[in-house]
């Protein structure tokens, strides 16, 4: 242990036995109350991670749980638009409050903090990671049963910061049939093992297109390998979301919360069952 140990490993370069994964965790705002935290990750951008995260949070909220989304995708924040949020976050003397969607989801995102949401965020990685940490430490989250963290794609600075600093209860991986799913899952599994966080489920987005005439599921982007991959890595829950023009429209119109589809209902129940174990 360093001579003048402050017990804050994040501000200390010493490599001593007290530096373990648990010691890097950050405390949330003293007025926050967050029961479970789930990170939604993907190997690359554009696979529909944010859309899936918004959909999953909507299922969660519609089932009567107090739900929150932390949009950690600082440079590409698309969740507010998908949930029809145009408001800006407000501060109180105690801290910053998240915005609340029409359906009641608490949400923080770079877009609800920027004065002009079309402003690009051109920051270095360390500043971005710091902002994500502040989403955890400076925002007052009230009575949250489940918080979903929309992670930036890949395994860069921000995902690492989130893994190290937030008390994650589990991870959900989003892929598409074109992905090198085995490699992406392997990376996520390695990261999850390193941080001692379970992988709760995997979602294959754009899995198929449903023929409007006969209802047959056509695997336009190739045959799905998600079931085999989930089995290989003992991932308990699997969901498949089709390419659905109604979903694109709902996302574009900010109506994901009220989009009735059932794509993730069963999946969500399986996730919750694991968290209750
Ligand atoms: P990511 O977060 O992985 O970069 P997004 O969630 O922002 O990707 O999705 C990219 C775009 O693709 C969005 O416009 C979204 O509405 C659309 N999209 C995602 N999944 C589907 C789907 N299954 N069917 C139709 N459109 C989809």
PDB file of C-alpha atoms and ligand atoms in Angstrom:
ATOM      1  CA  UNK A   1       0.000   0.000   0.000  1.00  0.00           C
ATOM      2  CA  UNK A   2       1.286   3.532  -0.739  1.00  0.00           C
ATOM      3  CA  UNK A   3       2.650   5.444   2.233  1.00  0.00           C
ATOM      4  CA  UNK A   4      -0.107   8.042   2.206  1.00  0.00           C
ATOM      5  CA  UNK A   5      -2.915   5.788   0.968  1.00  0.00           C
ATOM      6  CA  UNK A   6      -6.133   7.705   0.337  1.00  0.00           C
ATOM      7  CA  UNK A   7      -7.987   4.474  -0.555  1.00  0.00           C
ATOM      8  CA  UNK A   8      -8.937   6.079  -3.854  1.00  0.00           C
ATOM      9  CA  UNK A   9      -7.193   3.853  -6.439  1.00  0.00           C
ATOM     10  CA  UNK A  10      -8.480   5.956  -9.344  1.00  0.00           C
ATOM     11  CA  UNK A  11      -6.156   8.826  -8.400  1.00  0.00           C
ATOM     12  CA  UNK A  12      -3.149   6.660  -7.481  1.00  0.00           C
ATOM     13  CA  UNK A  13      -0.554   5.013  -9.711  1.00  0.00           C
ATOM     14  CA  UNK A  14       0.718   2.517  -7.100  1.00  0.00           C
ATOM     15  CA  UNK A  15       0.312  -1.142  -7.948  1.00  0.00           C
ATOM     16  CA  UNK A  16      -0.472  -2.644  -4.579  1.00  0.00           C
ATOM     17  CA  UNK A  17      -2.629  -5.532  -3.366  1.00  0.00           C
ATOM     18  CA  UNK A  18      -5.449  -3.225  -2.348  1.00  0.00           C
ATOM     19  CA  UNK A  19      -5.906  -2.250  -5.995  1.00  0.00           C
ATOM     20  CA  UNK A  20      -8.566  -4.764  -6.996  1.00  0.00           C
ATOM     21  CA  UNK A  21     -11.562  -4.465  -9.287  1.00  0.00           C
ATOM     22  CA  UNK A  22     -13.911  -3.591  -6.444  1.00  0.00           C
ATOM     23  CA  UNK A  23     -11.789  -0.663  -5.282  1.00  0.00           C
ATOM     24  CA  UNK A  24     -12.126   1.103  -8.631  1.00  0.00           C
ATOM     25  CA  UNK A  25     -15.927   1.270  -8.368  1.00  0.00           C
ATOM     26  CA  UNK A  26     -17.375   4.749  -8.061  1.00  0.00           C
ATOM     27  CA  UNK A  27     -20.181   5.660  -5.703  1.00  0.00           C
ATOM     28  CA  UNK A  28     -23.278   7.085  -7.389  1.00  0.00           C
ATOM     29  CA  UNK A  29     -24.694  10.469  -6.366  1.00  0.00           C
ATOM     30  CA  UNK A  30     -25.630  10.261  -2.657  1.00  0.00           C
ATOM     31  CA  UNK A  31     -29.283  10.895  -3.519  1.00  0.00           C
ATOM     32  CA  UNK A  32     -29.383   8.215  -6.236  1.00  0.00           C
ATOM     33  CA  UNK A  33     -31.017   4.849  -5.772  1.00  0.00           C
ATOM     34  CA  UNK A  34     -30.201   2.306  -8.490  1.00  0.00           C
ATOM     35  CA  UNK A  35     -30.821  -1.397  -7.933  1.00  0.00           C
ATOM     36  CA  UNK A  36     -29.553  -3.153 -11.081  1.00  0.00           C
ATOM     37  CA  UNK A  37     -27.237  -1.927 -13.844  1.00  0.00           C
ATOM     38  CA  UNK A  38     -27.053  -3.667 -17.226  1.00  0.00           C
ATOM     39  CA  UNK A  39     -24.646  -2.682 -20.010  1.00  0.00           C
ATOM     40  CA  UNK A  40     -25.670  -3.105 -23.653  1.00  0.00           C
ATOM     41  CA  UNK A  41     -22.588  -3.676 -25.833  1.00  0.00           C
ATOM     42  CA  UNK A  42     -21.719  -4.359 -29.473  1.00  0.00           C
ATOM     43  CA  UNK A  43     -18.563  -5.107 -31.435  1.00  0.00           C
ATOM     44  CA  UNK A  44     -19.089  -2.293 -33.942  1.00  0.00           C
ATOM     45  CA  UNK A  45     -21.441   0.595 -34.708  1.00  0.00           C
ATOM     46  CA  UNK A  46     -24.608   0.447 -36.741  1.00  0.00           C
ATOM     47  CA  UNK A  47     -25.819  -2.962 -35.574  1.00  0.00           C
ATOM     48  CA  UNK A  48     -28.835  -1.425 -33.813  1.00  0.00           C
ATOM     49  CA  UNK A  49     -27.422  -1.389 -30.273  1.00  0.00           C
ATOM     50  CA  UNK A  50     -29.088   1.895 -29.303  1.00  0.00           C
ATOM     51  CA  UNK A  51     -32.389   0.855 -30.837  1.00  0.00           C
ATOM     52  CA  UNK A  52     -32.233  -2.453 -28.977  1.00  0.00           C
ATOM     53  CA  UNK A  53     -31.312  -0.710 -25.734  1.00  0.00           C
ATOM     54  CA  UNK A  54     -34.266   1.688 -26.104  1.00  0.00           C
ATOM     55  CA  UNK A  55     -36.602  -1.218 -26.932  1.00  0.00           C
ATOM     56  CA  UNK A  56     -35.433  -3.270 -23.953  1.00  0.00           C
ATOM     57  CA  UNK A  57     -35.799  -0.327 -21.573  1.00  0.00           C
ATOM     58  CA  UNK A  58     -39.314   0.252 -22.932  1.00  0.00           C
ATOM     59  CA  UNK A  59     -40.281  -3.379 -22.283  1.00  0.00           C
ATOM     60  CA  UNK A  60     -38.851  -3.026 -18.772  1.00  0.00           C
ATOM     61  CA  UNK A  61     -40.761   0.205 -18.087  1.00  0.00           C
ATOM     62  CA  UNK A  62     -43.998  -1.123 -19.599  1.00  0.00           C
ATOM     63  CA  UNK A  63     -43.799  -4.093 -17.225  1.00  0.00           C
ATOM     64  CA  UNK A  64     -44.040  -1.683 -14.302  1.00  0.00           C
ATOM     65  CA  UNK A  65     -40.353  -1.310 -13.359  1.00  0.00           C
ATOM     66  CA  UNK A  66     -38.765   2.076 -12.715  1.00  0.00           C
ATOM     67  CA  UNK A  67     -36.334   2.194 -15.634  1.00  0.00           C
ATOM     68  CA  UNK A  68     -33.391   4.386 -16.583  1.00  0.00           C
ATOM     69  CA  UNK A  69     -31.085   4.694 -19.567  1.00  0.00           C
ATOM     70  CA  UNK A  70     -27.580   6.071 -19.348  1.00  0.00           C
ATOM     71  CA  UNK A  71     -26.536   6.888 -22.916  1.00  0.00           C
ATOM     72  CA  UNK A  72     -22.771   6.365 -22.693  1.00  0.00           C
ATOM     73  CA  UNK A  73     -22.457   6.632 -26.482  1.00  0.00           C
ATOM     74  CA  UNK A  74     -21.243  10.224 -26.090  1.00  0.00           C
ATOM     75  CA  UNK A  75     -20.189  10.890 -29.678  1.00  0.00           C
ATOM     76  CA  UNK A  76     -23.205   9.187 -31.292  1.00  0.00           C
ATOM     77  CA  UNK A  77     -26.117   9.673 -28.900  1.00  0.00           C
ATOM     78  CA  UNK A  78     -29.297   8.491 -30.639  1.00  0.00           C
ATOM     79  CA  UNK A  79     -31.470   7.304 -27.733  1.00  0.00           C
ATOM     80  CA  UNK A  80     -33.239  10.656 -27.017  1.00  0.00           C
ATOM     81  CA  UNK A  81     -34.447  10.882 -30.619  1.00  0.00           C
ATOM     82  CA  UNK A  82     -35.749   7.295 -30.558  1.00  0.00           C
ATOM     83  CA  UNK A  83     -37.700   8.023 -27.374  1.00  0.00           C
ATOM     84  CA  UNK A  84     -39.048  11.350 -28.661  1.00  0.00           C
ATOM     85  CA  UNK A  85     -37.157  13.450 -26.107  1.00  0.00           C
ATOM     86  CA  UNK A  86     -36.490  17.090 -26.998  1.00  0.00           C
ATOM     87  CA  UNK A  87     -36.126  18.423 -23.464  1.00  0.00           C
ATOM     88  CA  UNK A  88     -32.903  19.478 -21.764  1.00  0.00           C
ATOM     89  CA  UNK A  89     -31.737  18.124 -18.395  1.00  0.00           C
ATOM     90  CA  UNK A  90     -32.343  20.478 -15.483  1.00  0.00           C
ATOM     91  CA  UNK A  91     -30.116  21.087 -12.487  1.00  0.00           C
ATOM     92  CA  UNK A  92     -31.192  21.411  -8.884  1.00  0.00           C
ATOM     93  CA  UNK A  93     -29.088  22.610  -5.974  1.00  0.00           C
ATOM     94  CA  UNK A  94     -28.226  18.976  -5.237  1.00  0.00           C
ATOM     95  CA  UNK A  95     -27.218  17.851  -8.720  1.00  0.00           C
ATOM     96  CA  UNK A  96     -28.502  17.259 -12.235  1.00  0.00           C
ATOM     97  CA  UNK A  97     -31.799  15.477 -12.842  1.00  0.00           C
ATOM     98  CA  UNK A  98     -32.245  13.136 -15.805  1.00  0.00           C
ATOM     99  CA  UNK A  99     -34.977  13.952 -18.319  1.00  0.00           C
ATOM    100  CA  UNK A 100     -38.063  11.754 -18.120  1.00  0.00           C
ATOM    101  CA  UNK A 101     -39.679  10.349 -21.267  1.00  0.00           C
ATOM    102  CA  UNK A 102     -43.451  10.369 -21.860  1.00  0.00           C
ATOM    103  CA  UNK A 103     -43.542   6.744 -20.687  1.00  0.00           C
ATOM    104  CA  UNK A 104     -41.564   7.519 -17.516  1.00  0.00           C
ATOM    105  CA  UNK A 105     -38.028   6.343 -18.389  1.00  0.00           C
ATOM    106  CA  UNK A 106     -35.277   8.416 -16.727  1.00  0.00           C
ATOM    107  CA  UNK A 107     -32.668   9.288 -19.346  1.00  0.00           C
ATOM    108  CA  UNK A 108     -29.341  11.053 -19.523  1.00  0.00           C
ATOM    109  CA  UNK A 109     -27.498  11.547 -22.774  1.00  0.00           C
ATOM    110  CA  UNK A 110     -25.050  14.055 -24.193  1.00  0.00           C
ATOM    111  CA  UNK A 111     -27.898  15.295 -26.387  1.00  0.00           C
ATOM    112  CA  UNK A 112     -30.023  16.401 -23.433  1.00  0.00           C
ATOM    113  CA  UNK A 113     -27.079  18.354 -22.012  1.00  0.00           C
ATOM    114  CA  UNK A 114     -25.895  20.112 -25.178  1.00  0.00           C
ATOM    115  CA  UNK A 115     -27.543  23.408 -25.961  1.00  0.00           C
ATOM    116  CA  UNK A 116     -27.750  22.428 -29.611  1.00  0.00           C
ATOM    117  CA  UNK A 117     -28.134  18.693 -30.125  1.00  0.00           C
ATOM    118  CA  UNK A 118     -26.629  18.791 -33.623  1.00  0.00           C
ATOM    119  CA  UNK A 119     -23.311  20.041 -32.197  1.00  0.00           C
ATOM    120  CA  UNK A 120     -20.678  17.346 -32.716  1.00  0.00           C
ATOM    121  CA  UNK A 121     -18.756  16.176 -29.652  1.00  0.00           C
ATOM    122  CA  UNK A 122     -15.085  16.297 -30.651  1.00  0.00           C
ATOM    123  CA  UNK A 123     -13.391  15.302 -27.443  1.00  0.00           C
ATOM    124  CA  UNK A 124     -10.491  13.087 -26.523  1.00  0.00           C
ATOM    125  CA  UNK A 125     -11.197   9.684 -24.976  1.00  0.00           C
ATOM    126  CA  UNK A 126     -10.294  10.695 -21.431  1.00  0.00           C
ATOM    127  CA  UNK A 127     -12.759  13.589 -21.436  1.00  0.00           C
ATOM    128  CA  UNK A 128     -15.475  11.315 -22.807  1.00  0.00           C
ATOM    129  CA  UNK A 129     -14.790   8.694 -20.138  1.00  0.00           C
ATOM    130  CA  UNK A 130     -14.912  11.423 -17.482  1.00  0.00           C
ATOM    131  CA  UNK A 131     -18.310  12.551 -18.739  1.00  0.00           C
ATOM    132  CA  UNK A 132     -19.689   9.014 -18.567  1.00  0.00           C
ATOM    133  CA  UNK A 133     -18.446   8.745 -14.996  1.00  0.00           C
ATOM    134  CA  UNK A 134     -20.238  11.984 -14.159  1.00  0.00           C
ATOM    135  CA  UNK A 135     -23.440  10.495 -15.575  1.00  0.00           C
ATOM    136  CA  UNK A 136     -23.067   8.020 -12.712  1.00  0.00           C
ATOM    137  CA  UNK A 137     -21.719  10.268  -9.944  1.00  0.00           C
ATOM    138  CA  UNK A 138     -23.445  13.618 -10.575  1.00  0.00           C
ATOM    139  CA  UNK A 139     -26.905  12.683 -11.841  1.00  0.00           C
ATOM    140  CA  UNK A 140     -29.673  12.062  -9.327  1.00  0.00           C
ATOM    141  CA  UNK A 141     -31.347   8.794 -10.364  1.00  0.00           C
ATOM    142  CA  UNK A 142     -34.522   8.199  -8.383  1.00  0.00           C
ATOM    143  CA  UNK A 143     -35.746   4.765  -7.259  1.00  0.00           C
ATOM    144  CA  UNK A 144     -34.412   2.963 -10.337  1.00  0.00           C
ATOM    145  CA  UNK A 145     -35.100  -0.784 -10.558  1.00  0.00           C
ATOM    146  CA  UNK A 146     -33.131  -1.306 -13.786  1.00  0.00           C
ATOM    147  CA  UNK A 147     -30.627   0.975 -15.481  1.00  0.00           C
ATOM    148  CA  UNK A 148     -29.514   0.181 -19.038  1.00  0.00           C
ATOM    149  CA  UNK A 149     -26.171   1.622 -20.134  1.00  0.00           C
ATOM    150  CA  UNK A 150     -25.919   2.123 -23.899  1.00  0.00           C
ATOM    151  CA  UNK A 151     -22.189   1.604 -24.416  1.00  0.00           C
ATOM    152  CA  UNK A 152     -20.169   2.934 -27.334  1.00  0.00           C
ATOM    153  CA  UNK A 153     -19.192   0.084 -29.671  1.00  0.00           C
ATOM    154  CA  UNK A 154     -15.976  -1.868 -29.204  1.00  0.00           C
ATOM    155  CA  UNK A 155     -13.580  -2.176 -26.297  1.00  0.00           C
ATOM    156  CA  UNK A 156     -12.078   1.323 -26.086  1.00  0.00           C
ATOM    157  CA  UNK A 157     -11.654   3.811 -23.232  1.00  0.00           C
ATOM    158  CA  UNK A 158     -15.307   4.329 -22.393  1.00  0.00           C
ATOM    159  CA  UNK A 159     -16.403   0.674 -22.205  1.00  0.00           C
ATOM    160  CA  UNK A 160     -13.353  -0.011 -20.043  1.00  0.00           C
ATOM    161  CA  UNK A 161     -14.189   2.906 -17.724  1.00  0.00           C
ATOM    162  CA  UNK A 162     -17.791   1.729 -17.415  1.00  0.00           C
ATOM    163  CA  UNK A 163     -16.698  -1.842 -16.711  1.00  0.00           C
ATOM    164  CA  UNK A 164     -14.234  -0.694 -14.067  1.00  0.00           C
ATOM    165  CA  UNK A 165     -16.206   2.061 -12.391  1.00  0.00           C
ATOM    166  CA  UNK A 166     -19.871   1.057 -12.431  1.00  0.00           C
ATOM    167  CA  UNK A 167     -21.244  -1.854 -10.391  1.00  0.00           C
ATOM    168  CA  UNK A 168     -22.544  -3.759 -13.413  1.00  0.00           C
ATOM    169  CA  UNK A 169     -24.897  -6.666 -12.749  1.00  0.00           C
ATOM    170  CA  UNK A 170     -24.654  -8.002 -16.274  1.00  0.00           C
ATOM    171  CA  UNK A 171     -24.017  -7.441 -19.956  1.00  0.00           C
ATOM    172  CA  UNK A 172     -26.185  -7.885 -23.028  1.00  0.00           C
ATOM    173  CA  UNK A 173     -24.463  -8.284 -26.403  1.00  0.00           C
ATOM    174  CA  UNK A 174     -26.047  -7.043 -29.643  1.00  0.00           C
ATOM    175  CA  UNK A 175     -24.848  -8.502 -32.956  1.00  0.00           C
ATOM    176  CA  UNK A 176     -26.109  -8.975 -36.506  1.00  0.00           C
ATOM    177  CA  UNK A 177     -25.818 -12.044 -38.749  1.00  0.00           C
ATOM    178  CA  UNK A 178     -23.013 -10.379 -40.757  1.00  0.00           C
ATOM    179  CA  UNK A 179     -20.889  -9.928 -37.661  1.00  0.00           C
ATOM    180  CA  UNK A 180     -17.981 -12.165 -36.835  1.00  0.00           C
ATOM    181  CA  UNK A 181     -20.170 -13.122 -33.937  1.00  0.00           C
ATOM    182  CA  UNK A 182     -17.775 -15.663 -32.454  1.00  0.00           C
ATOM    183  CA  UNK A 183     -14.978 -13.089 -32.204  1.00  0.00           C
ATOM    184  CA  UNK A 184     -17.215 -10.352 -30.777  1.00  0.00           C
ATOM    185  CA  UNK A 185     -18.676 -12.666 -28.183  1.00  0.00           C
ATOM    186  CA  UNK A 186     -15.217 -13.980 -27.284  1.00  0.00           C
ATOM    187  CA  UNK A 187     -13.993 -10.393 -26.688  1.00  0.00           C
ATOM    188  CA  UNK A 188     -17.059  -9.545 -24.610  1.00  0.00           C
ATOM    189  CA  UNK A 189     -16.683 -12.766 -22.640  1.00  0.00           C
ATOM    190  CA  UNK A 190     -13.011 -12.004 -21.956  1.00  0.00           C
ATOM    191  CA  UNK A 191     -13.816  -8.479 -20.789  1.00  0.00           C
ATOM    192  CA  UNK A 192     -16.733  -9.720 -18.690  1.00  0.00           C
ATOM    193  CA  UNK A 193     -14.581 -12.421 -17.079  1.00  0.00           C
ATOM    194  CA  UNK A 194     -11.830  -9.924 -16.332  1.00  0.00           C
ATOM    195  CA  UNK A 195     -14.353  -7.687 -14.593  1.00  0.00           C
ATOM    196  CA  UNK A 196     -16.301 -10.561 -13.068  1.00  0.00           C
ATOM    197  CA  UNK A 197     -19.635  -9.577 -14.656  1.00  0.00           C
ATOM    198  CA  UNK A 198     -21.997 -12.175 -16.164  1.00  0.00           C
ATOM    199  CA  UNK A 199     -23.203 -12.084 -19.776  1.00  0.00           C
ATOM    200  CA  UNK A 200     -26.965 -12.266 -19.404  1.00  0.00           C
ATOM    201  CA  UNK A 201     -27.995 -12.563 -23.029  1.00  0.00           C
ATOM    202  CA  UNK A 202     -27.321 -11.976 -26.692  1.00  0.00           C
ATOM    203  CA  UNK A 203     -29.586 -10.278 -29.213  1.00  0.00           C
ATOM    204  CA  UNK A 204     -29.236 -10.876 -32.920  1.00  0.00           C
ATOM    205  CA  UNK A 205     -30.610  -7.781 -34.601  1.00  0.00           C
ATOM    206  CA  UNK A 206     -31.650  -7.725 -38.284  1.00  0.00           C
ATOM    207  CA  UNK A 207     -31.816 -11.502 -37.941  1.00  0.00           C
ATOM    208  CA  UNK A 208     -34.303 -12.053 -40.772  1.00  0.00           C
ATOM    209  CA  UNK A 209     -37.044 -10.449 -42.856  1.00  0.00           C
ATOM    210  CA  UNK A 210     -40.555 -11.808 -42.539  1.00  0.00           C
ATOM    211  CA  UNK A 211     -42.272 -12.400 -45.899  1.00  0.00           C
ATOM    212  CA  UNK A 212     -45.427 -10.252 -45.835  1.00  0.00           C
ATOM    213  CA  UNK A 213     -47.305 -12.868 -47.911  1.00  0.00           C
ATOM    214  CA  UNK A 214     -46.428 -16.244 -46.394  1.00  0.00           C
ATOM    215  CA  UNK A 215     -44.801 -15.211 -43.084  1.00  0.00           C
ATOM    216  CA  UNK A 216     -41.614 -17.187 -43.832  1.00  0.00           C
ATOM    217  CA  UNK A 217     -38.508 -15.882 -42.100  1.00  0.00           C
ATOM    218  CA  UNK A 218     -35.885 -15.082 -44.753  1.00  0.00           C
ATOM    219  CA  UNK A 219     -32.277 -14.795 -43.477  1.00  0.00           C
ATOM    220  CA  UNK A 220     -31.294 -11.940 -45.838  1.00  0.00           C
ATOM    221  CA  UNK A 221     -27.958 -11.311 -44.127  1.00  0.00           C
ATOM    222  CA  UNK A 222     -26.984 -14.976 -43.883  1.00  0.00           C
ATOM    223  CA  UNK A 223     -27.853 -17.866 -41.627  1.00  0.00           C
ATOM    224  CA  UNK A 224     -28.005 -17.111 -37.937  1.00  0.00           C
ATOM    225  CA  UNK A 225     -25.210 -18.457 -35.756  1.00  0.00           C
ATOM    226  CA  UNK A 226     -26.415 -16.868 -32.572  1.00  0.00           C
ATOM    227  CA  UNK A 227     -27.970 -19.983 -30.997  1.00  0.00           C
ATOM    228  CA  UNK A 228     -24.815 -22.034 -31.503  1.00  0.00           C
ATOM    229  CA  UNK A 229     -22.644 -19.189 -30.184  1.00  0.00           C
ATOM    230  CA  UNK A 230     -24.849 -18.709 -27.123  1.00  0.00           C
ATOM    231  CA  UNK A 231     -24.629 -22.422 -26.404  1.00  0.00           C
ATOM    232  CA  UNK A 232     -20.853 -22.455 -26.862  1.00  0.00           C
ATOM    233  CA  UNK A 233     -20.389 -19.665 -24.309  1.00  0.00           C
ATOM    234  CA  UNK A 234     -23.263 -20.738 -22.009  1.00  0.00           C
ATOM    235  CA  UNK A 235     -25.151 -17.466 -22.544  1.00  0.00           C
ATOM    236  CA  UNK A 236     -28.630 -18.098 -21.117  1.00  0.00           C
ATOM    237  CA  UNK A 237     -30.929 -15.760 -23.112  1.00  0.00           C
ATOM    238  CA  UNK A 238     -31.164 -15.303 -26.892  1.00  0.00           C
ATOM    239  CA  UNK A 239     -33.463 -12.992 -28.886  1.00  0.00           C
ATOM    240  CA  UNK A 240     -33.784 -12.369 -32.607  1.00  0.00           C
ATOM    241  CA  UNK A 241     -35.153  -9.118 -33.969  1.00  0.00           C
ATOM    242  CA  UNK A 242     -36.096  -8.965 -37.671  1.00  0.00           C
ATOM    243  CA  UNK A 243     -35.431  -6.120 -40.072  1.00  0.00           C
ATOM    244  CA  UNK A 244     -38.702  -4.286 -39.592  1.00  0.00           C
ATOM    245  CA  UNK A 245     -39.580  -1.074 -41.437  1.00  0.00           C
ATOM    246  CA  UNK A 246     -42.127  -0.277 -38.697  1.00  0.00           C
ATOM    247  CA  UNK A 247     -39.270  -0.321 -36.188  1.00  0.00           C
ATOM    248  CA  UNK A 248     -37.197   2.139 -38.254  1.00  0.00           C
ATOM    249  CA  UNK A 249     -40.245   4.383 -38.514  1.00  0.00           C
ATOM    250  CA  UNK A 250     -40.948   4.152 -34.775  1.00  0.00           C
ATOM    251  CA  UNK A 251     -37.299   5.047 -34.038  1.00  0.00           C
ATOM    252  CA  UNK A 252     -37.357   7.965 -36.487  1.00  0.00           C
ATOM    253  CA  UNK A 253     -40.626   9.294 -35.033  1.00  0.00           C
ATOM    254  CA  UNK A 254     -39.491   8.889 -31.414  1.00  0.00           C
ATOM    255  CA  UNK A 255     -42.134   6.247 -30.714  1.00  0.00           C
ATOM    256  CA  UNK A 256     -40.059   3.259 -29.581  1.00  0.00           C
ATOM    257  CA  UNK A 257     -41.695   3.302 -26.142  1.00  0.00           C
ATOM    258  CA  UNK A 258     -45.131   2.552 -27.515  1.00  0.00           C
ATOM    259  CA  UNK A 259     -44.003   0.184 -30.279  1.00  0.00           C
ATOM    260  CA  UNK A 260     -45.911  -3.045 -29.590  1.00  0.00           C
ATOM    261  CA  UNK A 261     -43.959  -5.970 -30.989  1.00  0.00           C
ATOM    262  CA  UNK A 262     -43.063  -8.474 -28.299  1.00  0.00           C
ATOM    263  CA  UNK A 263     -39.588  -9.030 -29.824  1.00  0.00           C
ATOM    264  CA  UNK A 264     -37.876  -8.686 -26.452  1.00  0.00           C
ATOM    265  CA  UNK A 265     -40.596  -9.508 -23.925  1.00  0.00           C
ATOM    266  CA  UNK A 266     -39.563 -13.099 -23.253  1.00  0.00           C
ATOM    267  CA  UNK A 267     -35.880 -12.134 -23.428  1.00  0.00           C
ATOM    268  CA  UNK A 268     -36.395  -9.479 -20.760  1.00  0.00           C
ATOM    269  CA  UNK A 269     -38.090 -12.015 -18.449  1.00  0.00           C
ATOM    270  CA  UNK A 270     -35.103 -14.353 -18.826  1.00  0.00           C
ATOM    271  CA  UNK A 271     -32.698 -11.526 -17.975  1.00  0.00           C
ATOM    272  CA  UNK A 272     -34.642 -10.564 -14.871  1.00  0.00           C
ATOM    273  CA  UNK A 273     -34.838 -14.197 -13.754  1.00  0.00           C
ATOM    274  CA  UNK A 274     -31.013 -14.364 -13.799  1.00  0.00           C
ATOM    275  CA  UNK A 275     -30.642 -11.139 -11.841  1.00  0.00           C
ATOM    276  CA  UNK A 276     -32.987 -12.400  -9.143  1.00  0.00           C
ATOM    277  CA  UNK A 277     -30.935 -15.556  -8.600  1.00  0.00           C
TER     278      UNK A 277
HETATM  279  P1  LIG B   1     -25.979   1.482 -33.211  1.00  0.00           P
HETATM  280  O1  LIG B   1     -26.379   1.998 -31.873  1.00  0.00           O
HETATM  281  O2  LIG B   1     -25.546   0.040 -33.163  1.00  0.00           O
HETATM  282  O3  LIG B   1     -24.952   2.326 -33.920  1.00  0.00           O
HETATM  283  P2  LIG B   1     -28.673   2.217 -33.980  1.00  0.00           P
HETATM  284  O4  LIG B   1     -29.433   1.564 -32.894  1.00  0.00           O
HETATM  285  O5  LIG B   1     -28.474   3.689 -33.904  1.00  0.00           O
HETATM  286  O6  LIG B   1     -27.258   1.482 -34.171  1.00  0.00           O
HETATM  287  O7  LIG B   1     -29.377   1.802 -35.357  1.00  0.00           O
HETATM  288  C1  LIG B   1     -28.991   2.323 -36.602  1.00  0.00           C
HETATM  289  C2  LIG B   1     -30.228   2.516 -37.474  1.00  0.00           C
HETATM  290  O8  LIG B   1     -30.779   1.266 -37.867  1.00  0.00           O
HETATM  291  C3  LIG B   1     -31.350   3.275 -36.777  1.00  0.00           C
HETATM  292  O9  LIG B   1     -31.892   4.206 -37.678  1.00  0.00           O
HETATM  293  C4  LIG B   1     -32.371   2.219 -36.435  1.00  0.00           C
HETATM  294  O10 LIG B   1     -33.679   2.725 -36.403  1.00  0.00           O
HETATM  295  C5  LIG B   1     -32.183   1.197 -37.561  1.00  0.00           C
HETATM  296  N1  LIG B   1     -32.474  -0.166 -37.105  1.00  0.00           N
HETATM  297  C6  LIG B   1     -31.833  -0.846 -36.163  1.00  0.00           C
HETATM  298  N2  LIG B   1     -32.336  -2.094 -36.030  1.00  0.00           N
HETATM  299  C7  LIG B   1     -33.339  -2.207 -36.924  1.00  0.00           C
HETATM  300  C8  LIG B   1     -34.277  -3.272 -37.278  1.00  0.00           C
HETATM  301  N3  LIG B   1     -34.228  -4.440 -36.665  1.00  0.00           N
HETATM  302  N4  LIG B   1     -35.173  -3.013 -38.254  1.00  0.00           N
HETATM  303  C9  LIG B   1     -35.179  -1.824 -38.870  1.00  0.00           C
HETATM  304  N5  LIG B   1     -34.357  -0.795 -38.590  1.00  0.00           N
HETATM  305  C10 LIG B   1     -33.442  -0.971 -37.623  1.00  0.00           C
END
